[in-house]
Coordinates of C-alpha atoms and ligand atoms in Angstrom, one line a residue:
M1 CA 0.1 0.1 0.1
P2 CA 1.2 3.0 -1.2
K3 CA 1.6 6.0 1.8
S4 CA -0.8 9.0 0.7
E5 CA 1.4 11.4 2.5
P6 CA 5.5 10.7 2.9
V7 CA 5.3 14.5 4.7
I8 CA 3.2 13.1 7.9
N9 CA 5.7 11.9 10.4
P10 CA 4.5 9.1 12.9
F11 CA 6.1 9.5 15.4
E12 CA 5.4 13.3 15.4
T13 CA 1.9 12.5 15.7
A14 CA 2.8 10.0 18.9
K15 CA 4.3 12.5 20.6
R16 CA 1.4 15.3 19.4
Q17 CA -1.2 12.3 21.1
V18 CA 0.9 12.4 24.2
D19 CA 1.3 15.9 24.4
I20 CA -3.4 16.3 24.4
V21 CA -4.0 13.8 26.9
A22 CA -1.1 14.7 29.4
D23 CA -2.7 18.6 28.9
I24 CA -6.5 16.5 29.9
I25 CA -5.0 14.3 32.7
G26 CA -2.2 17.1 33.7
L27 CA 1.4 15.0 33.2
D28 CA 3.9 17.0 35.3
E29 CA 6.9 18.1 32.3
A30 CA 9.4 14.9 33.2
T31 CA 6.7 12.2 32.7
R32 CA 5.7 14.0 29.8
E33 CA 9.5 14.2 28.1
E34 CA 9.7 9.9 29.5
L35 CA 6.6 9.4 27.3
K36 CA 7.7 10.9 24.3
H37 CA 11.0 9.2 23.9
P38 CA 11.5 5.5 24.0
K39 CA 13.5 3.9 25.8
R40 CA 15.7 1.3 23.7
E41 CA 16.4 1.8 19.8
I42 CA 18.8 0.1 18.0
S43 CA 19.4 0.5 14.1
V44 CA 21.5 -2.3 12.1
Y45 CA 23.8 -2.6 8.8
F46 CA 23.9 -6.3 7.4
P47 CA 24.6 -8.1 4.7
V48 CA 22.4 -11.0 2.7
R49 CA 23.4 -13.6 0.7
M50 CA 21.0 -12.6 -2.7
D51 CA 20.3 -15.8 -4.9
N52 CA 22.3 -14.5 -7.7
N53 CA 25.4 -14.7 -5.0
S54 CA 25.2 -10.9 -4.7
Y55 CA 25.3 -10.0 -1.7
R56 CA 22.8 -6.4 -0.3
V57 CA 23.5 -4.6 3.5
F58 CA 19.9 -4.3 4.8
T59 CA 18.6 -1.5 7.5
G60 CA 16.8 -3.1 10.3
Y61 CA 15.5 -1.0 13.8
R62 CA 13.8 -2.5 16.9
V63 CA 12.4 0.3 19.4
Q64 CA 11.7 -1.1 22.8
Y65 CA 9.3 1.7 24.2
N66 CA 8.6 1.1 27.6
M67 CA 9.1 -1.2 29.9
A68 CA 6.9 -0.1 32.4
R69 CA 4.5 -3.0 32.8
G70 CA 6.4 -6.2 31.9
P71 CA 8.7 -7.5 28.5
C72 CA 8.6 -5.6 25.3
K73 CA 6.1 -7.0 22.5
G74 CA 5.4 -5.8 19.1
G75 CA 5.8 -6.7 16.0
I76 CA 8.1 -7.1 12.9
R77 CA 7.7 -4.8 9.5
Y78 CA 8.9 -5.9 5.9
H79 CA 8.1 -2.8 3.8
P80 CA 10.1 -0.6 1.4
Q81 CA 9.6 2.7 3.6
V82 CA 9.8 1.6 6.9
T83 CA 11.7 4.2 8.9
L84 CA 13.1 4.4 12.6
D85 CA 10.3 7.3 13.0
E86 CA 7.4 5.1 12.0
V87 CA 9.0 2.0 14.8
R88 CA 9.2 4.4 17.1
A89 CA 5.5 5.7 16.9
L90 CA 4.5 1.7 16.1
A91 CA 6.3 1.1 19.7
A92 CA 5.0 3.6 20.9
W93 CA 1.5 3.1 20.2
M94 CA 2.1 -0.9 21.2
T95 CA 2.4 0.4 24.8
W96 CA -0.7 1.9 25.1
K97 CA -2.5 -0.5 23.3
C98 CA -1.5 -3.5 25.5
A99 CA -2.4 -0.6 28.4
V100 CA -5.7 -0.1 26.6
V101 CA -6.9 -4.1 26.7
G102 CA -4.9 -4.9 30.6
I103 CA -2.0 -6.8 29.4
P104 CA 1.4 -7.1 31.1
Y105 CA 3.4 -6.2 28.6
G106 CA 5.5 -2.7 27.5
G107 CA 5.3 -1.7 23.4
A108 CA 8.3 -2.4 21.1
K109 CA 8.4 -3.0 17.2
G110 CA 11.2 -3.8 14.6
G111 CA 11.1 -2.9 10.8
V112 CA 13.1 -4.0 8.2
I113 CA 13.8 -1.4 5.0
C114 CA 13.6 -4.3 2.2
D115 CA 10.9 -5.5 -0.5
P116 CA 9.5 -8.6 0.6
K117 CA 7.2 -9.2 -2.5
H118 CA 10.2 -9.4 -4.8
M119 CA 12.6 -11.3 -2.3
S120 CA 12.6 -14.9 -2.5
K121 CA 11.7 -17.6 -0.3
G122 CA 15.4 -18.2 0.4
E123 CA 16.6 -14.5 0.4
L124 CA 13.0 -13.8 3.1
E125 CA 15.0 -16.7 5.6
R126 CA 18.6 -15.7 5.6
L127 CA 16.9 -12.0 6.1
T128 CA 15.0 -12.8 8.4
R129 CA 17.8 -15.2 10.4
R130 CA 20.8 -12.5 9.9
Y131 CA 17.9 -9.3 11.2
T132 CA 17.3 -12.2 14.5
S133 CA 21.1 -12.5 15.0
E134 CA 21.8 -8.7 15.4
I135 CA 18.7 -8.1 17.8
S136 CA 19.2 -11.3 19.5
F137 CA 21.1 -9.8 22.9
M138 CA 18.0 -7.9 23.5
L139 CA 15.3 -10.3 22.6
G140 CA 13.7 -13.1 24.8
P141 CA 10.2 -14.4 26.5
E142 CA 11.1 -12.0 29.4
I143 CA 12.7 -8.9 27.7
D144 CA 11.1 -8.9 24.4
I145 CA 8.8 -10.4 21.9
P146 CA 8.1 -10.2 18.5
A147 CA 5.1 -11.0 16.3
P148 CA 3.8 -10.8 12.4
D149 CA 3.4 -7.2 11.3
V150 CA 3.1 -5.5 7.4
Y151 CA 4.6 -8.1 5.7
T152 CA 5.9 -10.7 8.0
D153 CA 3.2 -14.0 9.1
S154 CA 4.4 -16.9 10.7
Q155 CA 7.1 -18.4 8.6
T156 CA 8.4 -15.5 9.5
M157 CA 8.0 -16.1 13.0
A158 CA 9.2 -20.1 12.9
W159 CA 12.6 -18.7 11.8
I160 CA 13.1 -15.8 14.4
M161 CA 12.3 -18.6 17.4
D162 CA 14.8 -21.5 15.1
T163 CA 17.7 -18.7 14.9
Y164 CA 17.0 -17.6 18.6
S165 CA 17.0 -20.8 19.7
M166 CA 20.3 -22.3 18.0
G167 CA 22.0 -19.6 19.5
K168 CA 21.0 -20.8 22.8
G169 CA 21.1 -24.1 22.1
Y170 CA 17.3 -25.2 23.2
S171 CA 14.1 -24.3 22.1
V172 CA 12.8 -21.0 23.0
P173 CA 8.9 -21.6 21.9
G174 CA 8.0 -18.4 24.0
V175 CA 10.3 -16.0 22.3
V176 CA 8.0 -15.2 19.8
T177 CA 4.4 -14.9 19.1
G178 CA 2.6 -15.5 15.9
K179 CA 4.4 -18.9 15.3
P180 CA 3.2 -22.1 13.7
I181 CA 1.8 -24.6 15.6
S182 CA 3.3 -26.9 15.3
L183 CA 5.6 -24.5 17.0
G184 CA 3.9 -23.7 20.5
G185 CA 1.9 -21.1 18.8
S186 CA -1.5 -20.5 19.3
E187 CA -5.2 -21.9 18.4
G188 CA -7.1 -18.5 16.5
R189 CA -3.9 -15.9 16.6
A190 CA -4.1 -16.1 12.5
E191 CA -7.3 -13.9 13.4
A192 CA -7.0 -12.5 16.0
T193 CA -6.9 -9.2 15.3
G194 CA -9.5 -9.0 12.4
R195 CA -11.4 -11.3 15.1
G196 CA -11.2 -8.5 17.8
C197 CA -11.6 -5.6 16.0
A198 CA -14.9 -7.5 14.4
Y199 CA -15.9 -7.5 18.0
V200 CA -15.4 -4.3 19.0
V201 CA -16.8 -3.2 15.9
R202 CA -20.0 -5.1 17.0
E203 CA -20.0 -3.3 20.3
A204 CA -19.6 0.4 19.1
A205 CA -22.4 0.0 16.2
K206 CA -24.6 -1.2 19.3
D207 CA -24.0 1.7 21.0
I208 CA -24.8 4.1 18.1
G209 CA -27.9 2.4 16.8
L210 CA -26.4 1.2 13.7
R211 CA -27.5 -2.8 12.6
V212 CA -24.3 -4.3 11.4
K213 CA -25.9 -7.1 10.2
G214 CA -27.4 -5.9 6.9
G215 CA -25.3 -2.7 7.0
T216 CA -22.4 -1.8 4.3
V217 CA -19.0 -2.0 5.2
A218 CA -15.8 -0.5 3.2
V219 CA -12.3 -2.6 3.9
Q220 CA -9.1 -0.3 2.9
G221 CA -6.2 -3.3 3.2
F222 CA -7.1 -7.1 1.8
G223 CA -3.7 -8.4 3.7
N224 CA -4.1 -10.7 7.4
A225 CA -6.0 -7.9 9.2
G226 CA -8.4 -6.7 6.9
S227 CA -9.8 -9.9 5.1
V228 CA -10.4 -11.5 8.3
T229 CA -12.1 -8.6 9.5
A230 CA -14.6 -8.6 6.7
N231 CA -14.5 -12.6 6.9
I232 CA -16.1 -12.5 10.8
L233 CA -18.6 -9.3 9.8
H234 CA -20.0 -11.3 6.7
D235 CA -19.8 -14.6 7.7
E236 CA -21.2 -13.9 12.0
Q237 CA -22.5 -10.3 12.1
G238 CA -24.0 -10.4 8.3
A239 CA -22.9 -7.7 7.1
K240 CA -22.5 -6.5 3.3
I241 CA -18.9 -5.9 2.4
V242 CA -19.1 -3.9 -0.7
A243 CA -16.3 -2.3 -1.4
V244 CA -12.2 -3.6 -0.8
S245 CA -9.3 -2.5 -1.8
D246 CA -5.4 -3.7 -1.5
S247 CA -1.8 -1.9 -2.9
R248 CA -2.8 -2.5 -6.1
G249 CA -6.4 -0.7 -6.4
G250 CA -10.1 -1.5 -4.7
I251 CA -13.6 -3.1 -6.0
Y252 CA -16.7 -2.4 -5.6
K253 CA -20.5 -4.4 -5.8
A254 CA -24.0 -2.6 -4.1
D255 CA -25.2 -6.1 -3.5
G256 CA -22.4 -7.4 -1.8
L257 CA -18.7 -9.7 -2.2
N258 CA -18.2 -12.1 -1.1
P259 CA -15.1 -12.2 1.6
H260 CA -13.7 -15.4 1.0
E261 CA -14.7 -15.3 -3.1
V262 CA -12.0 -12.4 -2.7
E263 CA -9.4 -13.6 -1.2
E264 CA -8.9 -16.4 -3.3
H265 CA -8.8 -14.0 -6.0
K266 CA -6.4 -12.8 -4.8
T267 CA -4.0 -15.2 -4.1
K268 CA -4.7 -16.6 -7.5
T269 CA -4.2 -12.7 -9.0
G270 CA -1.7 -11.0 -6.7
S271 CA -4.7 -8.8 -6.6
V272 CA -8.4 -8.0 -5.2
V273 CA -7.9 -6.2 -8.7
G274 CA -10.8 -7.1 -11.6
F275 CA -12.3 -9.2 -9.2
P276 CA -15.6 -10.0 -11.5
G277 CA -18.6 -8.9 -11.5
A278 CA -16.8 -6.2 -9.3
K279 CA -16.4 -2.4 -10.2
D280 CA -12.9 -1.4 -10.1
I281 CA -11.8 1.8 -8.0
S282 CA -8.9 3.3 -6.4
N283 CA -7.5 2.3 -3.1
E284 CA -9.0 6.6 -1.7
E285 CA -12.6 5.7 -3.0
V286 CA -12.8 3.3 -0.8
L287 CA -12.4 5.6 2.3
E288 CA -14.2 7.8 1.1
M289 CA -17.3 5.1 -0.2
K290 CA -20.6 5.2 0.5
A291 CA -21.1 2.1 2.9
D292 CA -22.1 2.8 7.1
I293 CA -18.8 1.2 8.2
L294 CA -15.1 2.1 7.4
I295 CA -12.2 -0.3 8.2
P296 CA -8.4 0.9 7.3
A297 CA -6.5 -1.6 8.2
A298 CA -3.6 -0.7 5.8
L299 CA -0.6 1.3 6.6
E300 CA -0.8 5.0 8.5
N301 CA -1.8 8.6 7.5
Q302 CA -4.8 7.2 5.6
I303 CA -7.3 9.4 7.0
T304 CA -6.1 13.0 6.6
S305 CA -7.2 16.6 6.6
K306 CA -7.8 16.4 3.2
N307 CA -10.0 14.0 2.6
A308 CA -11.8 13.2 6.5
D309 CA -14.5 15.5 5.6
K310 CA -15.5 13.4 2.5
I311 CA -16.3 10.1 5.0
Q312 CA -19.1 8.6 5.0
A313 CA -19.1 5.9 7.2
R314 CA -20.9 6.2 10.6
L315 CA -18.2 3.7 12.1
I316 CA -14.6 3.7 12.0
G317 CA -12.5 0.3 13.0
E318 CA -9.0 1.1 13.0
A319 CA -7.2 -2.4 12.3
A320 CA -4.4 -1.1 10.7
N321 CA -1.7 0.9 12.7
G322 CA -2.1 4.6 13.1
P323 CA -4.5 5.6 9.6
T324 CA -6.0 8.5 11.2
V325 CA -3.4 11.9 12.1
P326 CA -5.3 14.0 14.0
E327 CA -6.5 16.7 12.4
A328 CA -8.9 14.6 10.7
D329 CA -9.4 13.1 14.2
K330 CA -11.2 16.5 14.7
V331 CA -12.8 16.9 11.4
L332 CA -14.2 13.4 11.8
F333 CA -15.6 13.9 15.7
E334 CA -17.4 17.0 14.5
K335 CA -19.2 14.8 11.4
K336 CA -20.4 12.4 15.0
I337 CA -18.5 9.8 13.2
T338 CA -17.5 7.4 15.4
V339 CA -13.6 6.1 15.3
L340 CA -12.7 3.0 17.3
P341 CA -9.1 3.8 17.5
D342 CA -6.5 1.5 16.3
I343 CA -4.9 0.6 20.2
L344 CA -8.2 -0.5 20.5
A345 CA -10.1 -1.8 17.8
N346 CA -6.6 -4.0 16.6
A347 CA -5.9 -5.0 19.8
G348 CA -7.0 -8.5 19.1
G349 CA -3.8 -9.6 17.5
V350 CA -1.6 -8.8 20.7
T351 CA -3.9 -10.4 22.3
V352 CA -3.6 -13.4 21.2
S353 CA -0.7 -12.7 21.5
Y354 CA 0.2 -12.9 25.1
F355 CA -2.0 -15.8 25.4
E356 CA 0.4 -17.7 23.1
W357 CA 3.7 -16.5 24.8
A358 CA 1.4 -17.6 28.0
Q359 CA 0.5 -21.2 26.7
D360 CA 4.1 -22.0 25.6
I361 CA 5.7 -20.8 29.3
Q362 CA 3.5 -23.3 30.5
G363 CA 4.0 -26.0 27.5
Y364 CA -0.6 -26.0 28.0
F365 CA -1.9 -25.1 24.9
W366 CA -5.6 -24.7 25.1
P367 CA -8.6 -24.9 22.2
L368 CA -9.6 -22.6 19.6
A369 CA -13.1 -22.2 21.9
E370 CA -11.9 -20.7 24.6
V371 CA -8.7 -18.7 23.4
N372 CA -11.4 -16.9 21.3
E373 CA -13.8 -16.5 24.3
R374 CA -10.9 -15.2 26.4
L375 CA -10.6 -12.5 23.3
E376 CA -13.9 -12.1 22.9
Q377 CA -14.2 -10.7 27.1
V378 CA -11.0 -8.8 27.1
M379 CA -12.8 -6.7 23.5
V380 CA -15.9 -6.5 24.7
R381 CA -14.2 -5.3 28.4
S382 CA -12.3 -2.7 26.9
Y383 CA -14.3 -0.5 24.5
A384 CA -16.6 -0.5 27.1
D385 CA -13.9 0.7 29.6
V386 CA -13.0 3.5 27.1
H387 CA -16.5 4.5 26.1
K388 CA -17.3 5.1 30.0
V389 CA -14.4 7.4 29.6
A390 CA -15.2 8.6 26.3
T391 CA -18.7 9.4 27.4
E392 CA -17.5 11.4 31.5
R393 CA -14.8 13.6 30.1
K394 CA -16.9 13.9 26.5
V395 CA -13.7 13.1 24.1
H396 CA -14.0 10.6 21.1
N397 CA -12.9 7.8 21.8
R398 CA -9.1 7.9 21.0
T399 CA -8.8 10.5 23.3
A400 CA -10.1 8.2 26.1
A401 CA -8.7 5.3 24.8
Y402 CA -5.6 7.1 25.9
V403 CA -6.7 8.4 28.8
L404 CA -6.8 4.8 30.0
A405 CA -3.4 3.7 28.3
I406 CA -1.5 6.8 29.4
Q407 CA -2.9 6.4 33.1
R408 CA -1.7 2.6 33.8
V409 CA 1.8 3.5 32.3
V410 CA 2.3 6.7 34.5
D411 CA 0.7 4.2 37.2
A412 CA 3.7 1.3 36.8
I413 CA 6.6 4.2 36.4
R414 CA 5.1 5.9 39.5
I415 CA 4.6 3.1 41.9
R416 CA 8.2 2.0 40.9
G417 CA 9.6 5.1 41.3
I418 CA 13.4 5.8 40.0
Y419 CA 16.5 4.5 39.4
P420 CA 18.7 4.3 42.2
Ligands
LIG1 N1 2.3 -6.2 14.9 C1 0.3 -6.3 15.8 C2 0.2 -5.1 16.1 O1 0.3 -4.0 15.6 C3 0.9 -7.7 17.1 C4 1.6 -6.9 17.5 C5 1.2 -8.7 19.0 O2 1.2 -9.6 18.4 O3 3.0 -8.8 20.0 O4 -0.4 -4.9 17.2

């Protein structure tokens, strides 16, 4: 998915979000500064042997943003436009995300600048293994636990787990989550982000009197998060998916698309574009579509001051991280569009990552029904917590989620005290 406005620096957005909440909860200057800086970060430059026997040097990052509430947690992204500031922002958002759903982690994120769509499986394996070995001294089940993110998957996690374990001399399944089930992955993890998003959409829809059954949905980004959200809203809640898109463009069908068939088409052709019976539209048009529910599930900076006033949805569920910039938030709030912010709406992924890690540590695995039931409990409770703060303080859901999350992180910082 190409970024619409590369000039918007996501870390500047992340810091502004902290300031907005710091003013509301009256944070002192020092705590505010602490929350606007990562605790620890690394850049690594490493060679990878390519299939034609040449080698190339790649750049990777790992940022551990805050660990006041527990070990750092967050995905690894492979994308040509990864920047250190983007990874810092994503690591900050992981910190707030884990706090808002009340799981005992701090936040981290990693990224490698690369174009995985133009690399072979062997090249990706060698890149993953070398990147892992460069950052492995910072990883561990009690230190920092990666997971999948944009263009990484369970296979990537298997290579990370193996590389880390080889260095230790024994298997350490708890060092990453989002692994294949055969290596200690959890049932339900692959679809957890989308499933969690669908649960909070359902809860918010009830509150605003929107019927999801028969309601229309547009999804920007048809990767793991977007496609699963579409599937669940369609299969379990009876919604009509009218538009979807991926990095190559979008499709529209007024009387509804079957998201499973769209997925098959994408697997076959590499894109949703050209799906039989649907009209091809642009990626931007998907956001501005006439639909009750909009699911941005691609990258950052998609809803900006340029298009926020054109959005027609009543409810937005942010399956992506950072899709909306602060200026756009104001416009959406004025338009009375209900936004389920990323740190709540896509927290299902890291929630089931937490379940996976807990299962790995105990060596005791749960059935799918139990995973989904516990996920639902966490998402329903977290939505209710956010909604309550939003109502009490008369702020929008993003600010409410941040108030809750930042207060929890600040409480942990305060009660721990300053070392030495
Ligand atoms: N990459 C996902 C996210 O942004 C999942 C992170 C995790 O499971 O640690 O939330």
